[in-house]
GROMACS .gro file of C-alpha atoms in nm:
model
  443
    1UNK     CA    1   7.334   2.268  -1.236
    2UNK     CA    2   7.272   2.434  -0.914
    3UNK     CA    3   7.308   2.804  -0.924
    4UNK     CA    4   7.617   2.979  -0.761
    5UNK     CA    5   7.542   3.165  -0.399
    6UNK     CA    6   7.620   3.554  -0.370
    7UNK     CA    7   7.612   3.681  -0.013
    8UNK     CA    8   7.585   4.029   0.083
    9UNK     CA    9   7.786   4.137   0.405
   10UNK     CA   10   7.814   4.470   0.585
   11UNK     CA   11   7.717   4.718   0.875
   12UNK     CA   12   7.377   4.824   0.912
   13UNK     CA   13   7.278   5.140   0.708
   14UNK     CA   14   7.547   5.073   0.464
   15UNK     CA   15   7.284   4.993   0.216
   16UNK     CA   16   7.274   4.597   0.196
   17UNK     CA   17   6.882   4.597   0.116
   18UNK     CA   18   6.911   4.877  -0.144
   19UNK     CA   19   7.148   4.675  -0.302
   20UNK     CA   20   6.957   4.374  -0.262
   21UNK     CA   21   6.677   4.523  -0.391
   22UNK     CA   22   6.858   4.698  -0.697
   23UNK     CA   23   6.993   4.390  -0.832
   24UNK     CA   24   6.684   4.187  -0.759
   25UNK     CA   25   6.460   4.405  -0.904
   26UNK     CA   26   6.080   4.270  -0.822
   27UNK     CA   27   6.181   3.901  -0.780
   28UNK     CA   28   6.235   3.896  -0.406
   29UNK     CA   29   5.945   3.686  -0.264
   30UNK     CA   30   5.960   3.332  -0.181
   31UNK     CA   31   5.629   3.226  -0.385
   32UNK     CA   32   5.458   3.511  -0.534
   33UNK     CA   33   5.124   3.587  -0.447
   34UNK     CA   34   5.085   3.224  -0.268
   35UNK     CA   35   4.817   3.246   0.010
   36UNK     CA   36   4.955   3.122   0.329
   37UNK     CA   37   5.342   3.158   0.237
   38UNK     CA   38   5.519   3.447   0.411
   39UNK     CA   39   5.682   3.689   0.203
   40UNK     CA   40   6.064   3.742   0.240
   41UNK     CA   41   6.326   3.937   0.107
   42UNK     CA   42   6.614   3.681   0.223
   43UNK     CA   43   6.703   3.585  -0.148
   44UNK     CA   44   6.651   3.650  -0.512
   45UNK     CA   45   6.745   3.520  -0.858
   46UNK     CA   46   6.964   3.756  -1.029
   47UNK     CA   47   7.088   3.720  -1.412
   48UNK     CA   48   7.395   3.908  -1.558
   49UNK     CA   49   7.538   3.833  -1.875
   50UNK     CA   50   7.345   3.497  -1.923
   51UNK     CA   51   7.481   3.412  -1.547
   52UNK     CA   52   7.203   3.302  -1.322
   53UNK     CA   53   7.296   3.291  -0.929
   54UNK     CA   54   7.101   3.325  -0.607
   55UNK     CA   55   7.192   3.636  -0.408
   56UNK     CA   56   7.144   3.624  -0.023
   57UNK     CA   57   7.086   3.871   0.197
   58UNK     CA   58   7.253   3.806   0.528
   59UNK     CA   59   7.119   4.138   0.736
   60UNK     CA   60   6.898   4.100   0.989
   61UNK     CA   61   6.781   4.310   1.314
   62UNK     CA   62   7.031   4.643   1.320
   63UNK     CA   63   7.068   4.683   1.698
   64UNK     CA   64   7.211   5.030   1.852
   65UNK     CA   65   7.462   4.874   2.063
   66UNK     CA   66   7.805   4.873   1.849
   67UNK     CA   67   7.918   4.587   2.043
   68UNK     CA   68   7.584   4.393   1.925
   69UNK     CA   69   7.654   4.495   1.566
   70UNK     CA   70   7.990   4.372   1.567
   71UNK     CA   71   7.848   4.048   1.702
   72UNK     CA   72   7.553   4.048   1.443
   73UNK     CA   73   7.837   4.136   1.156
   74UNK     CA   74   8.061   3.811   1.243
   75UNK     CA   75   7.725   3.615   1.277
   76UNK     CA   76   7.658   3.760   0.912
   77UNK     CA   77   8.022   3.652   0.812
   78UNK     CA   78   7.992   3.320   0.921
   79UNK     CA   79   7.652   3.282   0.732
   80UNK     CA   80   7.791   3.385   0.433
   81UNK     CA   81   8.118   3.201   0.464
   82UNK     CA   82   7.924   2.884   0.511
   83UNK     CA   83   7.709   2.921   0.218
   84UNK     CA   84   7.847   3.156  -0.044
   85UNK     CA   85   8.013   3.062  -0.340
   86UNK     CA   86   8.113   3.507  -0.348
   87UNK     CA   87   8.066   3.736  -0.123
   88UNK     CA   88   7.995   4.099  -0.192
   89UNK     CA   89   8.111   4.323   0.168
   90UNK     CA   90   7.951   4.647   0.121
   91UNK     CA   91   8.110   4.966   0.299
   92UNK     CA   92   7.963   5.306   0.303
   93UNK     CA   93   8.218   5.566   0.158
   94UNK     CA   94   8.025   5.863   0.384
   95UNK     CA   95   8.056   5.714   0.732
   96UNK     CA   96   8.459   5.593   0.600
   97UNK     CA   97   8.631   5.278   0.770
   98UNK     CA   98   8.527   5.177   1.096
   99UNK     CA   99   8.692   4.926   1.306
  100UNK     CA  100   8.381   4.684   1.242
  101UNK     CA  101   8.476   4.678   0.854
  102UNK     CA  102   8.826   4.568   0.955
  103UNK     CA  103   8.747   4.301   1.195
  104UNK     CA  104   8.493   4.154   0.958
  105UNK     CA  105   8.747   4.190   0.676
  106UNK     CA  106   8.997   3.988   0.867
  107UNK     CA  107   8.715   3.694   0.906
  108UNK     CA  108   8.643   3.711   0.543
  109UNK     CA  109   9.013   3.710   0.437
  110UNK     CA  110   9.050   3.371   0.644
  111UNK     CA  111   8.759   3.179   0.475
  112UNK     CA  112   8.957   3.204   0.154
  113UNK     CA  113   8.640   3.252  -0.057
  114UNK     CA  114   8.630   3.529  -0.262
  115UNK     CA  115   8.506   3.852  -0.189
  116UNK     CA  116   8.415   4.172  -0.365
  117UNK     CA  117   8.438   4.477  -0.186
  118UNK     CA  118   8.160   4.765  -0.250
  119UNK     CA  119   8.193   5.117  -0.147
  120UNK     CA  120   7.872   5.229  -0.161
  121UNK     CA  121   7.691   5.626  -0.165
  122UNK     CA  122   7.942   5.720  -0.410
  123UNK     CA  123   7.764   5.984  -0.594
  124UNK     CA  124   8.051   6.181  -0.756
  125UNK     CA  125   8.362   5.952  -0.804
  126UNK     CA  126   8.612   6.248  -0.854
  127UNK     CA  127   8.546   6.437  -0.524
  128UNK     CA  128   8.505   6.098  -0.344
  129UNK     CA  129   8.822   5.933  -0.463
  130UNK     CA  130   9.039   5.929  -0.156
  131UNK     CA  131   8.773   5.832   0.044
  132UNK     CA  132   8.738   5.541  -0.185
  133UNK     CA  133   9.037   5.448  -0.194
  134UNK     CA  134   9.105   5.460   0.174
  135UNK     CA  135   8.914   5.061   0.177
  136UNK     CA  136   9.224   4.921   0.023
  137UNK     CA  137   9.324   4.920   0.407
  138UNK     CA  138   9.099   4.629   0.429
  139UNK     CA  139   9.342   4.410   0.258
  140UNK     CA  140   9.062   4.237   0.072
  141UNK     CA  141   9.140   4.408  -0.276
  142UNK     CA  142   9.018   4.671  -0.497
  143UNK     CA  143   8.728   4.873  -0.381
  144UNK     CA  144   8.486   4.893  -0.639
  145UNK     CA  145   8.251   5.257  -0.607
  146UNK     CA  146   7.879   5.210  -0.645
  147UNK     CA  147   7.588   5.402  -0.571
  148UNK     CA  148   7.287   5.125  -0.482
  149UNK     CA  149   7.034   5.413  -0.477
  150UNK     CA  150   7.131   5.569  -0.790
  151UNK     CA  151   7.240   5.224  -0.959
  152UNK     CA  152   7.567   5.330  -1.059
  153UNK     CA  153   7.866   5.112  -1.083
  154UNK     CA  154   7.635   4.799  -1.033
  155UNK     CA  155   7.770   4.656  -1.400
  156UNK     CA  156   8.102   4.647  -1.303
  157UNK     CA  157   8.044   4.492  -0.983
  158UNK     CA  158   7.852   4.195  -1.123
  159UNK     CA  159   8.142   4.186  -1.385
  160UNK     CA  160   8.402   4.099  -1.098
  161UNK     CA  161   8.132   3.869  -0.927
  162UNK     CA  162   8.038   3.673  -1.182
  163UNK     CA  163   8.452   3.653  -1.290
  164UNK     CA  164   8.463   3.434  -0.939
  165UNK     CA  165   8.237   3.166  -1.024
  166UNK     CA  166   8.398   2.847  -1.041
  167UNK     CA  167   8.353   2.642  -1.369
  168UNK     CA  168   7.998   2.441  -1.352
  169UNK     CA  169   7.947   2.731  -1.089
  170UNK     CA  170   7.751   2.580  -0.751
  171UNK     CA  171   7.750   2.204  -0.888
  172UNK     CA  172   7.913   1.935  -0.674
  173UNK     CA  173   8.077   1.747  -0.974
  174UNK     CA  174   8.183   1.471  -0.738
  175UNK     CA  175   7.912   1.268  -0.800
  176UNK     CA  176   7.599   1.197  -1.054
  177UNK     CA  177   7.378   1.083  -0.771
  178UNK     CA  178   7.069   1.226  -0.708
  179UNK     CA  179   7.101   1.485  -0.409
  180UNK     CA  180   6.805   1.476  -0.164
  181UNK     CA  181   6.800   1.758   0.060
  182UNK     CA  182   6.675   1.720   0.405
  183UNK     CA  183   6.536   2.001   0.520
  184UNK     CA  184   6.287   2.167   0.798
  185UNK     CA  185   6.285   2.343   1.102
  186UNK     CA  186   6.517   2.259   1.393
  187UNK     CA  187   6.410   1.975   1.623
  188UNK     CA  188   6.178   1.809   1.393
  189UNK     CA  189   6.387   1.489   1.355
  190UNK     CA  190   6.632   1.557   1.049
  191UNK     CA  191   6.937   1.432   1.184
  192UNK     CA  192   6.751   1.122   1.307
  193UNK     CA  193   6.622   1.032   0.975
  194UNK     CA  194   6.972   1.080   0.845
  195UNK     CA  195   7.130   0.827   1.129
  196UNK     CA  196   6.860   0.593   1.090
  197UNK     CA  197   6.929   0.568   0.727
  198UNK     CA  198   7.280   0.546   0.788
  199UNK     CA  199   7.223   0.243   1.061
  200UNK     CA  200   7.074   0.047   0.806
  201UNK     CA  201   7.258   0.117   0.551
  202UNK     CA  202   7.630   0.053   0.434
  203UNK     CA  203   7.746   0.403   0.394
  204UNK     CA  204   8.024   0.637   0.312
  205UNK     CA  205   8.016   0.953   0.507
  206UNK     CA  206   8.229   1.249   0.326
  207UNK     CA  207   8.338   1.605   0.368
  208UNK     CA  208   8.271   1.730   0.042
  209UNK     CA  209   8.547   2.047  -0.036
  210UNK     CA  210   8.423   2.378   0.056
  211UNK     CA  211   8.144   2.275   0.307
  212UNK     CA  212   8.163   2.309   0.697
  213UNK     CA  213   8.172   2.085   0.980
  214UNK     CA  214   7.764   2.109   0.987
  215UNK     CA  215   7.711   2.020   0.628
  216UNK     CA  216   7.789   1.694   0.555
  217UNK     CA  217   7.686   1.515   0.235
  218UNK     CA  218   7.607   1.160   0.315
  219UNK     CA  219   7.589   0.896   0.096
  220UNK     CA  220   7.365   0.593   0.104
  221UNK     CA  221   7.347   0.295  -0.096
  222UNK     CA  222   7.011   0.131  -0.171
  223UNK     CA  223   6.977  -0.152  -0.420
  224UNK     CA  224   7.271  -0.096  -0.547
  225UNK     CA  225   7.215   0.269  -0.599
  226UNK     CA  226   7.383   0.583  -0.450
  227UNK     CA  227   7.197   0.860  -0.331
  228UNK     CA  228   7.377   1.207  -0.173
  229UNK     CA  229   7.186   1.301   0.119
  230UNK     CA  230   7.265   1.657   0.211
  231UNK     CA  231   7.206   1.731   0.562
  232UNK     CA  232   7.097   2.052   0.698
  233UNK     CA  233   7.036   1.927   1.065
  234UNK     CA  234   7.416   2.077   1.182
  235UNK     CA  235   7.216   2.407   1.269
  236UNK     CA  236   7.257   2.431   1.619
  237UNK     CA  237   7.381   2.812   1.667
  238UNK     CA  238   7.248   2.976   1.987
  239UNK     CA  239   7.059   3.243   1.969
  240UNK     CA  240   6.813   3.437   2.216
  241UNK     CA  241   6.654   3.631   1.906
  242UNK     CA  242   6.397   3.394   1.707
  243UNK     CA  243   6.403   3.559   1.407
  244UNK     CA  244   6.786   3.550   1.382
  245UNK     CA  245   6.764   3.219   1.440
  246UNK     CA  246   6.498   3.135   1.169
  247UNK     CA  247   6.678   3.338   0.905
  248UNK     CA  248   6.975   3.182   0.974
  249UNK     CA  249   6.793   2.853   0.908
  250UNK     CA  250   6.639   2.981   0.614
  251UNK     CA  251   6.967   3.072   0.430
  252UNK     CA  252   7.090   2.730   0.514
  253UNK     CA  253   6.798   2.565   0.347
  254UNK     CA  254   6.823   2.804   0.024
  255UNK     CA  255   7.217   2.677   0.021
  256UNK     CA  256   7.103   2.343   0.052
  257UNK     CA  257   6.790   2.324  -0.149
  258UNK     CA  258   6.977   2.517  -0.426
  259UNK     CA  259   7.217   2.193  -0.462
  260UNK     CA  260   6.956   1.949  -0.453
  261UNK     CA  261   6.732   1.757  -0.690
  262UNK     CA  262   6.463   1.650  -0.452
  263UNK     CA  263   6.375   1.828  -0.096
  264UNK     CA  264   6.264   1.654   0.131
  265UNK     CA  265   6.067   1.858   0.397
  266UNK     CA  266   6.043   1.740   0.744
  267UNK     CA  267   5.744   1.845   0.962
  268UNK     CA  268   5.638   1.757   1.297
  269UNK     CA  269   5.319   1.550   1.360
  270UNK     CA  270   5.302   1.621   1.713
  271UNK     CA  271   5.288   2.032   1.607
  272UNK     CA  272   5.115   1.981   1.268
  273UNK     CA  273   5.217   2.189   0.943
  274UNK     CA  274   5.292   2.543   1.011
  275UNK     CA  275   5.384   2.866   0.834
  276UNK     CA  276   5.765   2.828   0.865
  277UNK     CA  277   5.696   2.457   0.708
  278UNK     CA  278   5.516   2.639   0.433
  279UNK     CA  279   5.812   2.885   0.351
  280UNK     CA  280   6.083   2.595   0.341
  281UNK     CA  281   5.834   2.415   0.126
  282UNK     CA  282   5.802   2.726  -0.081
  283UNK     CA  283   6.163   2.736  -0.144
  284UNK     CA  284   6.216   2.405  -0.331
  285UNK     CA  285   5.870   2.488  -0.523
  286UNK     CA  286   6.025   2.805  -0.653
  287UNK     CA  287   6.313   2.658  -0.747
  288UNK     CA  288   6.158   2.360  -0.945
  289UNK     CA  289   6.292   2.087  -0.736
  290UNK     CA  290   6.101   1.746  -0.649
  291UNK     CA  291   5.891   1.772  -0.295
  292UNK     CA  292   5.835   1.557  -0.070
  293UNK     CA  293   5.653   1.612   0.291
  294UNK     CA  294   5.777   1.363   0.534
  295UNK     CA  295   5.571   1.338   0.832
  296UNK     CA  296   5.828   1.244   1.127
  297UNK     CA  297   5.695   1.114   1.441
  298UNK     CA  298   5.370   0.957   1.346
  299UNK     CA  299   5.416   0.687   1.585
  300UNK     CA  300   5.334   0.922   1.854
  301UNK     CA  301   4.984   1.045   1.733
  302UNK     CA  302   4.676   0.860   1.837
  303UNK     CA  303   4.519   0.763   1.523
  304UNK     CA  304   4.142   0.614   1.399
  305UNK     CA  305   4.112   0.535   1.038
  306UNK     CA  306   4.072   0.920   0.947
  307UNK     CA  307   4.369   1.061   1.123
  308UNK     CA  308   4.568   1.058   0.806
  309UNK     CA  309   4.365   1.128   0.559
  310UNK     CA  310   4.270   1.453   0.766
  311UNK     CA  311   4.626   1.536   0.844
  312UNK     CA  312   4.716   1.490   0.446
  313UNK     CA  313   4.392   1.748   0.359
  314UNK     CA  314   4.562   2.018   0.607
  315UNK     CA  315   4.912   1.970   0.447
  316UNK     CA  316   4.752   1.999   0.121
  317UNK     CA  317   4.558   2.296   0.215
  318UNK     CA  318   4.867   2.476   0.369
  319UNK     CA  319   5.065   2.404   0.099
  320UNK     CA  320   4.818   2.479  -0.187
  321UNK     CA  321   5.101   2.626  -0.444
  322UNK     CA  322   5.272   2.240  -0.405
  323UNK     CA  323   4.952   2.017  -0.428
  324UNK     CA  324   5.192   1.779  -0.604
  325UNK     CA  325   5.397   1.732  -0.294
  326UNK     CA  326   5.437   1.380  -0.187
  327UNK     CA  327   5.347   1.312   0.144
  328UNK     CA  328   5.454   1.001   0.347
  329UNK     CA  329   5.414   0.925   0.703
  330UNK     CA  330   5.720   0.797   0.933
  331UNK     CA  331   5.894   0.719   1.246
  332UNK     CA  332   6.272   0.799   1.258
  333UNK     CA  333   6.263   0.682   1.616
  334UNK     CA  334   6.166   0.354   1.513
  335UNK     CA  335   6.218   0.307   1.131
  336UNK     CA  336   5.871   0.316   1.079
  337UNK     CA  337   5.793   0.329   0.652
  338UNK     CA  338   6.181   0.473   0.633
  339UNK     CA  339   6.198   0.255   0.329
  340UNK     CA  340   5.909   0.389   0.173
  341UNK     CA  341   6.138   0.724   0.146
  342UNK     CA  342   6.306   0.570  -0.122
  343UNK     CA  343   6.046   0.435  -0.345
  344UNK     CA  344   5.907   0.791  -0.321
  345UNK     CA  345   6.215   0.945  -0.417
  346UNK     CA  346   6.247   0.715  -0.729
  347UNK     CA  347   5.876   0.759  -0.828
  348UNK     CA  348   5.987   1.149  -0.794
  349UNK     CA  349   6.293   1.117  -0.978
  350UNK     CA  350   6.093   0.981  -1.274
  351UNK     CA  351   5.841   1.239  -1.280
  352UNK     CA  352   6.097   1.519  -1.319
  353UNK     CA  353   6.287   1.345  -1.580
  354UNK     CA  354   5.946   1.258  -1.761
  355UNK     CA  355   5.903   1.363  -2.139
  356UNK     CA  356   5.594   1.358  -2.311
  357UNK     CA  357   5.560   1.332  -2.694
  358UNK     CA  358   5.419   1.628  -2.869
  359UNK     CA  359   5.128   1.449  -3.027
  360UNK     CA  360   5.015   1.306  -2.703
  361UNK     CA  361   5.028   1.641  -2.530
  362UNK     CA  362   4.844   1.791  -2.796
  363UNK     CA  363   4.563   1.525  -2.770
  364UNK     CA  364   4.516   1.629  -2.387
  365UNK     CA  365   4.512   2.013  -2.461
  366UNK     CA  366   4.229   1.943  -2.728
  367UNK     CA  367   4.024   1.739  -2.506
  368UNK     CA  368   4.086   1.982  -2.208
  369UNK     CA  369   3.979   2.310  -2.447
  370UNK     CA  370   3.698   2.100  -2.551
  371UNK     CA  371   3.549   2.039  -2.161
  372UNK     CA  372   3.657   2.385  -2.046
  373UNK     CA  373   3.616   2.677  -2.267
  374UNK     CA  374   3.903   2.917  -2.287
  375UNK     CA  375   3.859   3.257  -2.119
  376UNK     CA  376   3.756   3.574  -2.287
  377UNK     CA  377   3.821   3.934  -2.194
  378UNK     CA  378   3.621   4.249  -2.384
  379UNK     CA  379   3.502   4.020  -2.649
  380UNK     CA  380   3.853   3.875  -2.749
  381UNK     CA  381   3.907   3.479  -2.650
  382UNK     CA  382   4.217   3.302  -2.566
  383UNK     CA  383   4.333   3.066  -2.851
  384UNK     CA  384   4.543   2.787  -2.739
  385UNK     CA  385   4.718   2.659  -3.048
  386UNK     CA  386   4.952   2.392  -2.918
  387UNK     CA  387   5.204   2.290  -2.661
  388UNK     CA  388   5.533   2.131  -2.646
  389UNK     CA  389   5.754   2.042  -2.361
  390UNK     CA  390   6.088   2.167  -2.382
  391UNK     CA  391   6.305   2.090  -2.036
  392UNK     CA  392   6.268   1.845  -1.736
  393UNK     CA  393   6.401   1.888  -1.414
  394UNK     CA  394   6.150   2.043  -1.376
  395UNK     CA  395   5.933   1.953  -1.661
  396UNK     CA  396   5.878   2.235  -1.879
  397UNK     CA  397   5.601   2.337  -2.164
  398UNK     CA  398   5.577   2.583  -2.407
  399UNK     CA  399   5.188   2.689  -2.475
  400UNK     CA  400   5.174   2.892  -2.813
  401UNK     CA  401   4.833   3.127  -2.755
  402UNK     CA  402   4.699   3.414  -2.915
  403UNK     CA  403   4.696   3.660  -2.649
  404UNK     CA  404   4.954   3.616  -2.320
  405UNK     CA  405   4.718   3.838  -2.123
  406UNK     CA  406   4.425   3.639  -2.200
  407UNK     CA  407   4.581   3.320  -2.039
  408UNK     CA  408   4.480   3.367  -1.661
  409UNK     CA  409   4.615   3.175  -1.390
  410UNK     CA  410   4.338   2.976  -1.316
  411UNK     CA  411   4.335   2.832  -1.690
  412UNK     CA  412   4.709   2.739  -1.663
  413UNK     CA  413   4.629   2.550  -1.377
  414UNK     CA  414   4.326   2.358  -1.533
  415UNK     CA  415   4.530   2.275  -1.793
  416UNK     CA  416   4.841   2.162  -1.572
  417UNK     CA  417   4.584   1.949  -1.378
  418UNK     CA  418   4.455   1.799  -1.697
  419UNK     CA  419   4.842   1.679  -1.780
  420UNK     CA  420   4.896   1.576  -1.393
  421UNK     CA  421   4.564   1.366  -1.457
  422UNK     CA  422   4.710   1.189  -1.730
  423UNK     CA  423   5.077   1.160  -1.693
  424UNK     CA  424   5.105   1.169  -1.323
  425UNK     CA  425   5.439   1.406  -1.244
  426UNK     CA  426   5.425   1.312  -0.881
  427UNK     CA  427   5.624   1.523  -0.662
  428UNK     CA  428   5.768   1.738  -0.909
  429UNK     CA  429   5.664   2.132  -1.011
  430UNK     CA  430   5.597   2.189  -1.379
  431UNK     CA  431   5.659   2.503  -1.550
  432UNK     CA  432   5.485   2.674  -1.831
  433UNK     CA  433   5.610   2.932  -2.091
  434UNK     CA  434   5.331   3.113  -2.281
  435UNK     CA  435   5.400   3.228  -2.609
  436UNK     CA  436   5.222   3.434  -2.847
  437UNK     CA  437   5.178   3.337  -3.196
  438UNK     CA  438   4.954   3.504  -3.491
  439UNK     CA  439   4.620   3.364  -3.593
  440UNK     CA  440   4.710   3.421  -3.920
  441UNK     CA  441   4.997   3.172  -3.878
  442UNK     CA  442   4.735   2.878  -3.802
  443UNK     CA  443   4.561   2.709  -4.064
   0.00000   0.00000   0.00000
């Protein structure tokens, strides 16, 4: 089930990023410490009372002109209204109610999305009570007093936020079809791929409730099976500021990836793989989704017998954190190899749902440990006792060891590679949970 999305909207300097960081804690990077992927404080996973959700900070550049500030707040509100299940509208008790707050509140009211009003920088409820109640004038419900910096009132705020989550939050229950998100930078050919698939397949195009004019889920039937394609190609917002456009597209990508089973990251063969492509792939990897890299416009490349191999090596190097991703070479313009996209999707779906028996897993583990001795530190050596699979989508394994601190990333990666060698797990992330078990419990 995909997680609900909560967006934070508000004027510059009211404490959006302070609130974001207070709620997100340390979990604020797209892929932690991964070479080649820019850390970006746009979204984070938050858990509150057994509810998990994805929080998005819509904020961006902070210009001086009040006209530009209002324009940007409207942009933020649009992003929030399009992508979020719940919106936190943050205001500042010290600055009081200003015109920009009123105008954005009007937009948010019309959106019919649940809006939770947070009044920030409240250090003393009694002395600031009148200032807090002034925000009732926004007409979007009760103001919730918080101090993002002092981390006060956040629990009460989150209680209200999660009360708005729909049952089965964030999940489209209209169908059980595999959900495939077509993601990538603007103008790499995402919409062309969808259109080509539409042209060659009998299809129903439907607007799913709650999505906007530019986020259409397309159901495509192939070999008697329905697939739901989530298209982010509707992003056509005019912006003179590149960072703003990039931020907008990343937010839209997060929303699409959150709902999908498999992300197809479309890259431009002529341009080659870029840092922005790595960032987008990092979102899917971070969320344990299936990952396919579709190299579009391959027909436009002059080729010899080594071209594809060299290109694949470059992609694998740039996406070293997700070297399990499947790479396919296509042309949306000519339809070249597009049927292979479905074959690859099927392979990845199978990998995501693959379960391996504990006995077989531990044979692989025993052999792996025998071939490469576990690491040691200050005379104490890692002992790996056994491993079992506890979940699918993504395949998740618990490894029991004597000391978690001795399980270095490189050794975990070695075990992952042995598992992949044995069982494939094509195009899917594998997650590991390391648990400690005392030596004396083992015989």
